[in-house]
Each structure stands twice: as structure tokens, then as C-alpha cells.
CSV table of C-alpha atoms in Angstrom, one decimal:
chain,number,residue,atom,x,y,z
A,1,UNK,CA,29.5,-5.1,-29.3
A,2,UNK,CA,33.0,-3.3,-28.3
A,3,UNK,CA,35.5,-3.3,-30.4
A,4,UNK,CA,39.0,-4.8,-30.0
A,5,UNK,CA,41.9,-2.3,-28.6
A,6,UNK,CA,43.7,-1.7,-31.5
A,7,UNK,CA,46.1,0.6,-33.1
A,8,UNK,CA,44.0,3.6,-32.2
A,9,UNK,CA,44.5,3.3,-29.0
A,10,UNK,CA,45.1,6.2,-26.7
A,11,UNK,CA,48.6,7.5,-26.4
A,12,UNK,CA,50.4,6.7,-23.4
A,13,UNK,CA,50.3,10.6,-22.6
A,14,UNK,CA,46.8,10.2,-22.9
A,15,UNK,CA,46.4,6.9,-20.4
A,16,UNK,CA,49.5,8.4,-17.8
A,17,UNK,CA,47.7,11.8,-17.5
A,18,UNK,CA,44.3,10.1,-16.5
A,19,UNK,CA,45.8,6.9,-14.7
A,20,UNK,CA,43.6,4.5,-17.3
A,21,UNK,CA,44.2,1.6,-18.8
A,22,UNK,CA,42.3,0.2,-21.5
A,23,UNK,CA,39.6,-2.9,-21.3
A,24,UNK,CA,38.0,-2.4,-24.6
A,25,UNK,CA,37.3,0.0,-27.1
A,26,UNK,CA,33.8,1.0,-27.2
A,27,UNK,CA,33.9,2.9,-30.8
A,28,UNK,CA,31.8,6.1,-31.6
A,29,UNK,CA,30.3,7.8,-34.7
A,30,UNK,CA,32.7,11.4,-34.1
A,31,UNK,CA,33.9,11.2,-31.0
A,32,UNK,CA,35.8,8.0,-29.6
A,33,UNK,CA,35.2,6.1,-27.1
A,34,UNK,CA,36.9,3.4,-24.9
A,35,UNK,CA,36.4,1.7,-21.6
A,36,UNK,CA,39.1,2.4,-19.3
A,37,UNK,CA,40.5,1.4,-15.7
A,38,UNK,CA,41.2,4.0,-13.3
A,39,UNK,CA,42.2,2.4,-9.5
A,40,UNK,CA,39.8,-0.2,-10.1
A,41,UNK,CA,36.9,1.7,-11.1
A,42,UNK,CA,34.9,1.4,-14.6
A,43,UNK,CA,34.9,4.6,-16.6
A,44,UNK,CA,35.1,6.2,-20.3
A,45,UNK,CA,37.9,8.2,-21.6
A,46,UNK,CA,36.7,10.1,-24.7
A,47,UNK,CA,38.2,12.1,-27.3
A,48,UNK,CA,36.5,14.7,-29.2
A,49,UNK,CA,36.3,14.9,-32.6
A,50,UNK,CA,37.8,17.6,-34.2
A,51,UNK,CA,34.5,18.8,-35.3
A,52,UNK,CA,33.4,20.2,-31.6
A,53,UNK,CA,35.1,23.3,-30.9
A,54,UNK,CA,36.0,24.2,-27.3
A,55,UNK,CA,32.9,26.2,-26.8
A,56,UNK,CA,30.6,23.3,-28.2
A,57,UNK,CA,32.6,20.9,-25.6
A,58,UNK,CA,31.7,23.4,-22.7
A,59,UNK,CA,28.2,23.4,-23.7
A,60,UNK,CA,28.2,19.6,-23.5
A,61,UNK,CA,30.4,19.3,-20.9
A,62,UNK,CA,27.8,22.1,-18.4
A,63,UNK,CA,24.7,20.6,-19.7
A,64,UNK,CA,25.6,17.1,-18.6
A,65,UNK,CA,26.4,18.8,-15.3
A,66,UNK,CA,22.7,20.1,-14.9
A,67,UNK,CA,21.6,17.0,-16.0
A,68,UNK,CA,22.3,14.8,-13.6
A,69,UNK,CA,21.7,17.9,-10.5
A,70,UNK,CA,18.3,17.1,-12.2
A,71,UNK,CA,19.0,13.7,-10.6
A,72,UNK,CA,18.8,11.1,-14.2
A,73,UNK,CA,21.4,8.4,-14.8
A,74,UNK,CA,23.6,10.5,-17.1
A,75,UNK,CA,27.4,10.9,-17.2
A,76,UNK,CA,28.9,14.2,-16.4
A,77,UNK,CA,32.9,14.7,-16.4
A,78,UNK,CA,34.9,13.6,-13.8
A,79,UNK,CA,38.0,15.2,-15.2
A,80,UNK,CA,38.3,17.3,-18.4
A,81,UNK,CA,38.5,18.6,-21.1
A,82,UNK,CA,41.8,18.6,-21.8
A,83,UNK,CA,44.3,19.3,-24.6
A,84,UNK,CA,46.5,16.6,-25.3
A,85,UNK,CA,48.6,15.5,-28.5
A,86,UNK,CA,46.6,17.9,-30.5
A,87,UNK,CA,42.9,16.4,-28.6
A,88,UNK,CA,40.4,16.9,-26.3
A,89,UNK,CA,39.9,14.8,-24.2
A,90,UNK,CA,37.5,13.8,-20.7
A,91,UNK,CA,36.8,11.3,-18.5
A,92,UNK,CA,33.3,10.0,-17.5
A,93,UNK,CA,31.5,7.9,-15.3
A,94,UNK,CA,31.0,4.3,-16.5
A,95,UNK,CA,26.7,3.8,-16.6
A,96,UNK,CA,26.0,0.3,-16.0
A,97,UNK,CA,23.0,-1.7,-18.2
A,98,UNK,CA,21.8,-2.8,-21.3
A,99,UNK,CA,19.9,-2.1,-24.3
A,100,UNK,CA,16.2,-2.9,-23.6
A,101,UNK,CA,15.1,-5.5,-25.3
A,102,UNK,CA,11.5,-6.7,-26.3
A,103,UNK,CA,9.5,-8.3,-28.6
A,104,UNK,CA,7.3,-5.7,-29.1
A,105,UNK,CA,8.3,-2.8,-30.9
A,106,UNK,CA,5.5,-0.8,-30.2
A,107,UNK,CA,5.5,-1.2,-26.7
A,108,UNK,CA,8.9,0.1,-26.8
A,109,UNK,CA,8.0,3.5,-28.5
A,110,UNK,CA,5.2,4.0,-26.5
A,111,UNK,CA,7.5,3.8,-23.4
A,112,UNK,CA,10.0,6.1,-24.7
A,113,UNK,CA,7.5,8.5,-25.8
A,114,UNK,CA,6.3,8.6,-22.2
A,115,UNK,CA,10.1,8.7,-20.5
A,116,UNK,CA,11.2,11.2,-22.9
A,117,UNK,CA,8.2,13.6,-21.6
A,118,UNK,CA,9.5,12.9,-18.0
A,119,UNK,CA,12.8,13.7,-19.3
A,120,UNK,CA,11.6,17.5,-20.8
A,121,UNK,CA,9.3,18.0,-17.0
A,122,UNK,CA,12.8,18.1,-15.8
A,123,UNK,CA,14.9,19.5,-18.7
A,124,UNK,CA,12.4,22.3,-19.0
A,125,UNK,CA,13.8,23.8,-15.4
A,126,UNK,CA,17.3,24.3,-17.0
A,127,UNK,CA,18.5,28.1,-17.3
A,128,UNK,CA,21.3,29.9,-19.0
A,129,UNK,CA,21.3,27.6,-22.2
A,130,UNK,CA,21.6,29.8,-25.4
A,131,UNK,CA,21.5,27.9,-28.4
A,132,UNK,CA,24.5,25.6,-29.2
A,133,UNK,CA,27.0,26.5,-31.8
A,134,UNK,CA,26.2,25.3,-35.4
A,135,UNK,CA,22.5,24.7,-34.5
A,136,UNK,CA,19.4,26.9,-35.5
A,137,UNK,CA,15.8,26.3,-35.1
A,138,UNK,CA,13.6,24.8,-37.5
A,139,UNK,CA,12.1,28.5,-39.3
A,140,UNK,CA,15.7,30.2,-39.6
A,141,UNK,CA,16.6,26.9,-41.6
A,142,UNK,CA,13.8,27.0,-44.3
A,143,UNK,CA,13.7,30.9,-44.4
A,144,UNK,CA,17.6,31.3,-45.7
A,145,UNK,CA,17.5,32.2,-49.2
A,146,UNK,CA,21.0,30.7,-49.4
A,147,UNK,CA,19.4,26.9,-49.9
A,148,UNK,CA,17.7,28.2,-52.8
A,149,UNK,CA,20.9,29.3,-54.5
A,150,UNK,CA,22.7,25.8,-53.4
A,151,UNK,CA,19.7,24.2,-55.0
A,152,UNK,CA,19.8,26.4,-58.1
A,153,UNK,CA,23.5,25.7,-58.6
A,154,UNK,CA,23.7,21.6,-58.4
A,155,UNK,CA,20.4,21.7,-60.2
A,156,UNK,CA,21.9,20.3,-63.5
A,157,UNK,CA,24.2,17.9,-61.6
A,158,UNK,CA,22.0,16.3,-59.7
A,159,UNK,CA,18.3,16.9,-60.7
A,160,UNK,CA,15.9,14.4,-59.0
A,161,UNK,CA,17.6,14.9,-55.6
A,162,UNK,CA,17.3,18.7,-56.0
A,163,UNK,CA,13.8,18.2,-57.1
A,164,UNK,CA,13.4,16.3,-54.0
A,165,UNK,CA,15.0,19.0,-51.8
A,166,UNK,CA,13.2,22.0,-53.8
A,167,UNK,CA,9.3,20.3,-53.0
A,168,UNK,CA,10.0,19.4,-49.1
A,169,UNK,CA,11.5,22.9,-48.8
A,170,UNK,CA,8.8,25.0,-50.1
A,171,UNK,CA,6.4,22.8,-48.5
A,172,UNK,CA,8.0,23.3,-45.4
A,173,UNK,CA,7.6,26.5,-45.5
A,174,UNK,CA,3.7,26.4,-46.3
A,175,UNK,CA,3.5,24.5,-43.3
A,176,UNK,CA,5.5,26.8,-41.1
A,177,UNK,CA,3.8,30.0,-42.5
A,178,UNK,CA,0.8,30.0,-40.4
A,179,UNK,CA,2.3,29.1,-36.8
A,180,UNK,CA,2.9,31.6,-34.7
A,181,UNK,CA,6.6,30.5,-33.5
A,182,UNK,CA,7.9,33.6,-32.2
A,183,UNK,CA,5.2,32.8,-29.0
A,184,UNK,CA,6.2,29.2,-28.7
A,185,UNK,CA,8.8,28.5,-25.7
A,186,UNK,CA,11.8,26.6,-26.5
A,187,UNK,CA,14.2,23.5,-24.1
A,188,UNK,CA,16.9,21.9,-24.0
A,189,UNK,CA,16.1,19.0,-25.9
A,190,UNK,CA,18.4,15.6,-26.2
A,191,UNK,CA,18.6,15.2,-29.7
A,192,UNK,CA,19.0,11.4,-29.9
A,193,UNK,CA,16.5,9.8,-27.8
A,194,UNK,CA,16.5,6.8,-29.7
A,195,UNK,CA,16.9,2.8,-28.2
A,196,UNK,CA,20.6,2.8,-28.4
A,197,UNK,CA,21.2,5.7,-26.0
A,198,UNK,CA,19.1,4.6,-23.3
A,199,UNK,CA,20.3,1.6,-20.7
A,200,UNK,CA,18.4,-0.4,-18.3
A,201,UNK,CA,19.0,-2.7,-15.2
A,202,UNK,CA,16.5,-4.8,-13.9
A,203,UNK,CA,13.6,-3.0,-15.6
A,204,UNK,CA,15.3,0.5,-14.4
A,205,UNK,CA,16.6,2.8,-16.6
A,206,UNK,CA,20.6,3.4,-15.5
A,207,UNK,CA,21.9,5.7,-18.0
A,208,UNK,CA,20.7,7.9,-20.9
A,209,UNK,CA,24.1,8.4,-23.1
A,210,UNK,CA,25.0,10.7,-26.3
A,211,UNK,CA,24.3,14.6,-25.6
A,212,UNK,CA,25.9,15.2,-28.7
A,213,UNK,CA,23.2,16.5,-30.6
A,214,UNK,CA,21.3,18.4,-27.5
A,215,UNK,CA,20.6,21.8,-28.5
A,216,UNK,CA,18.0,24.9,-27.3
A,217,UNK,CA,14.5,23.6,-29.9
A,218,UNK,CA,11.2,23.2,-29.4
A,219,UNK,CA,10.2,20.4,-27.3
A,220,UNK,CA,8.8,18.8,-30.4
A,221,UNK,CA,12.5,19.0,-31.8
A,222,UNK,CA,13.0,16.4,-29.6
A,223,UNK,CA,11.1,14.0,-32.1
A,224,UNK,CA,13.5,14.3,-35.0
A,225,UNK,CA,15.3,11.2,-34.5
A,226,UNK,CA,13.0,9.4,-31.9
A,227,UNK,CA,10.0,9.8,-34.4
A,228,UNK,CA,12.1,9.8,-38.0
A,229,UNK,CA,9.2,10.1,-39.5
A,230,UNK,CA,7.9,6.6,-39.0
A,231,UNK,CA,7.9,5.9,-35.0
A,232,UNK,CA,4.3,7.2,-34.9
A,233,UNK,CA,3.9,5.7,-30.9
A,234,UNK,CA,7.2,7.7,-29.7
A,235,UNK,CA,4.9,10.6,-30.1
A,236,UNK,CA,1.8,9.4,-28.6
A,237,UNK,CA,3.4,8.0,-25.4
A,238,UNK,CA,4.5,11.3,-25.1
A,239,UNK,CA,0.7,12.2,-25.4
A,240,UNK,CA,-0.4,10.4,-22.7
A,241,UNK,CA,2.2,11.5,-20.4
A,242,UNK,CA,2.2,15.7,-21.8
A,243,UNK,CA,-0.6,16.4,-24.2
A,244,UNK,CA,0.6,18.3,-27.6
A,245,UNK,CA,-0.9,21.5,-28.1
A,246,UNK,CA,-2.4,21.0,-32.1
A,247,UNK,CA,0.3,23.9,-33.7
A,248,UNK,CA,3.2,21.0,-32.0
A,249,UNK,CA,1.2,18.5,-34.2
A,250,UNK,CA,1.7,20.8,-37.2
A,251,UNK,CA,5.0,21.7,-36.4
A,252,UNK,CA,6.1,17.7,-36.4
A,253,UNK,CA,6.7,17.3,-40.1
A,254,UNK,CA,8.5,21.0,-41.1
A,255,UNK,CA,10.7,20.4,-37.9
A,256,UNK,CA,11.6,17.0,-39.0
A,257,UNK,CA,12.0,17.9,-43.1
A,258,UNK,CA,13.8,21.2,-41.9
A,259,UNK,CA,16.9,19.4,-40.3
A,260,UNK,CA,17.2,17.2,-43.0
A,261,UNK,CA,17.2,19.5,-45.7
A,262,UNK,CA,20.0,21.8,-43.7
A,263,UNK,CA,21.9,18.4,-43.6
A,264,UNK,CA,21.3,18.0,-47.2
A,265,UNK,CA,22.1,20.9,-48.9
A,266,UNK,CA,25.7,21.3,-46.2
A,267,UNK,CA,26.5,17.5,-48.4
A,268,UNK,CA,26.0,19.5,-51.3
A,269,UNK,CA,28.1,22.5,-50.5
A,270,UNK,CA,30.3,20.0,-49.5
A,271,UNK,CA,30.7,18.3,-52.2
A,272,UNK,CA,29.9,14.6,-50.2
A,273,UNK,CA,27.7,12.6,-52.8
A,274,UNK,CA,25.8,10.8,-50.1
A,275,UNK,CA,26.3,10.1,-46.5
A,276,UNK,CA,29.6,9.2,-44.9
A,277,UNK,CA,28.2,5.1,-45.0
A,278,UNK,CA,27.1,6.2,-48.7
A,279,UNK,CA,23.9,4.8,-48.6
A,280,UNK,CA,21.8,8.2,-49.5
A,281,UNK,CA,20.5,8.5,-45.8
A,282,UNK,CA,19.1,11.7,-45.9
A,283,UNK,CA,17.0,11.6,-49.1
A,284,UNK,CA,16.1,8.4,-47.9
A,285,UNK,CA,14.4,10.0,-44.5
A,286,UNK,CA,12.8,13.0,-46.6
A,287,UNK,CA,10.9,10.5,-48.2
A,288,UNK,CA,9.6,8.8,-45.2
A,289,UNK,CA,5.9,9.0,-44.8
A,290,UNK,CA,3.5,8.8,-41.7
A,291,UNK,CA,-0.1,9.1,-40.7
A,292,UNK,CA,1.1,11.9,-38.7
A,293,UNK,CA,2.1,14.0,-42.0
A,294,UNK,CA,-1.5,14.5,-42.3
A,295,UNK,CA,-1.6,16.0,-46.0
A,296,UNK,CA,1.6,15.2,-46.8
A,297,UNK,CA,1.5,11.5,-45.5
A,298,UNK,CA,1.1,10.3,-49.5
A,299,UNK,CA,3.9,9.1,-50.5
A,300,UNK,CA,5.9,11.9,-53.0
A,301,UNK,CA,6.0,11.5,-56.3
């Protein structure tokens, strides 16, 4: 549900420069969001967090670009990025639709499963991506000696969520020891695909939204927070549609761990106690077990 304008509103710099005026706002986890007027056409006037640096805008901002060349329902910039009262800020396309809705929750992953492998036939043709600042793939995570020393030091503090940390870590990199990922080809992969990003019309989908977290992965990266460890049928309706090779069913659950355990250990070096919403997220997710896990499907004890 939007938000009411409020007192965060953008400055009039902000709304003269772009000729927008504000209907509602529509919010946003970093970056924010509203739903602007500009000569009587729907669109979105974002600003940037202060956590994306110009280069990871650009990224974004080229991606989205080649996206839709690629002819899907996503928004690239129609004017932007700028610099104004100390933010970035673009204009996009307004993407009609809703949020799917259904009764039946596996139905639903099994469709996304298969749209999200349509998605990567396409996404696959992209060229001139190099990784994305601040991201690195699943074995550079696990292999840095400097988690072990960020575990070692809050070891005393916080014991049972280092303990935590210390097992999905080292079994991670059991799991990652015999794959052979130097041969393995990497994407672009969305980072997101999830319910809440996706909009239909009439049955048809009319906008895929939040490249925030796309980065260069494997395309099994791409099931990190579709999957989350518990949305088994994402992963099969991607089966049907682009049959997993068995090392991309192996490489599932280190992938997964992997990004949670970067995310993890950067709240400890932090010093953030929990999540932002403080509600231990993270650990929480670690803990997650599927059928898919194979050996590690028990629960952890």
C-alpha cells in the first residue's frame, strides 16, 4: 500500500528540475521511491541511497538499459542520474499491474521458477558486465580467512551465533571443495526474483521491478532469495523449463549459506546486533532447512 506524501517529500529543486509532482509515495527499503506526474504521464522519481556509489548507479542504470533491448517489462531511465541537494536522483517509467495473487502457493513458485529461466535465456546474451561493486561470488566469500578472525574475535561476545556462523562456514566450504567452479560460466542474475518484484495484467506479466541486487553469479545465484532455502518448487519450475546440471544442485546450499554468512559477519564488523527490523533475520535464514540440502537438510543442532 503507498504511503502518504509526507515530510520527506522531494525538494522543490528536485520536482522543478524533473517537472513532477507528487501523487503518492511509494516507499523503498534503501532507495526511495514516489509516484510522480510529469505532463500527464505516470512515472517514478527515485533517489538513491547514499549506499550506491556512482559507479554502482551506472551499473544499474546500463543494465536496465539492456534489459528491456532484451524486450521484458522493466524500467530503464528516462532521465538521470543526477546530483541534486546532495542526491542522486532518476526518473523511470511507471509499470502498470499488480501483485499476482493465488491461492495456491505452490503453483506460484513453480511459475516463477519457470519465468525466471526465460528470464536468464535472455539475460544470458548480455556482454560487458564485470561484476558489480561490493559483490563477490559464492567461493571468494567462504575462502577469506578474514571471517575466521571476525569470528574468533566476537567469539566470547556472542557465542551461539558465532557457533552458528563457524559450522555453516566450514561446511560450506566442504561442500564447495569438490566443484570445479573455475569451469562454470557466470550471468547477470536479478537478485530478487521474489513475488513482490514481479507485476501482472490480465494474466500477463507487465513489469519485473528492483535490480538492486543484480550482480555477475552463477545462474543458480539467482535462487538466493527466490529459493531462501525453503521455496523448493521455485527451483524445480526452473527444472522443467532449463534442466540443472547435478554440481548446480550441489552448489544450491553453499551459494545460499555463503551470502548469508558475508551479510552476517559485515553486522558483526559493524557492530549492528541484528538486522535493521531487529528481528535476527540472517541467523534465522541459516537455519532454514530443505529437502534440497540433501545432507544438511537435518535441522542443526
Amino acid at each position: 500500500m503507498p504511503e502518504s506524501i509526507g515530510i520527506n517529500s522531494p525538494s522543490n529543486e528536485v520536482l522543478e528540475h524533473f517537472g513532477a509532482q507528487v501523487l503518492t509515495s511509494l516507499g523503498g527499503r534503501f532507495n526511495k521511491h514516489w509516484h510522480v506526474n510529469v505532463k500527464n504521464e505516470r512515472f517514478v522519481l527515485r533517489q538513491w541511497s547514499p549506499l550506491h556509489k556512482k559507479d554502482d548507479i551506472d551499473y544499474e542504470v546500463r543494465l536496465l538499459r539492456n534489459v528491456a533491448a532484451l524486450g521484458w517489462p522493466v524500467a530503464p531511465v528516462v532521465e538521470g542520474p543526477i546530483e541534486l541537494g546532495g542526491h542522486m536522483w532518476c526518473l523511470f517509467p511507471y509499470l502498470p499491474g499488480d501483485l499476482l495473487t493465488t491461492d495456491d502457493p505452490i503453483a506460484e513458485q513453480r511459475a516463477r521458477g519457470r519465468l525466471l529461466a526465460q528470464f536468464h535465456a535472455d539475460l544470458v546474451k548480455l556482454r560487458g558486465f564485470g561484476q558489480r561493486g561490493g559483490w563477490r561470488r559464492c567461493e571468494n566469500i567462504v575462502c577469506d580467512p578474514a571471517l575466521d578472525r571476525l569470528l574468533d574475535e566476537h567469539d566470547r561476545r556472542r557465542p551461539e551465533e558465532v557457533r552458528i556462523l563457524r559450522w555453516h562456514l566450514e561446511r560450506a566450504r566442504e561442500r564447495l571443495a569438490g566443484l570445479k567452479l573455475q569451469d562454470r560460466p557466470g550471468m547477470i542474475v536479478h537478485g530478487d526474483f521474489t513475488p513482490w518484484n514481479l507485476r501482472f495484467q490480465d494474466g500477463r506479466l507487465t513489469g519485473i521491478l528492483d535490480f538492486e541486487l543484480a550482480h555477475w553469479d552463477y545462474r543458480v545465484g539467482d535462487f538466493a532469495l527466490s529459493w531462501r532455502g525453503k521455496y523448493d518448487e521455485v527451483v524445480y519450475g526452473y527444472h522443467e523449463v532449463s534442466a540443472l546440471e547435478p554440481e548446480e544442485w550441489e552448489l544450491l546450499t553453499p551459494l545460499w549459506w555463503a551470502g548469508l554468512i558475508e551479510l552476517a559477519c559485515k553486522q558483526l564488523a559493524e557492530g549492528i546486533k541484528e538486522r535493521a527490523d531487529g528481528d535476527g533475520w540472517t541467523i534465522r535464514k541459516l537455519l532454514e532447512r530443505s529437502p534440497l540440502m540433501g545432507r544438511d537438510a537435518k535441522p542443526f543442532r
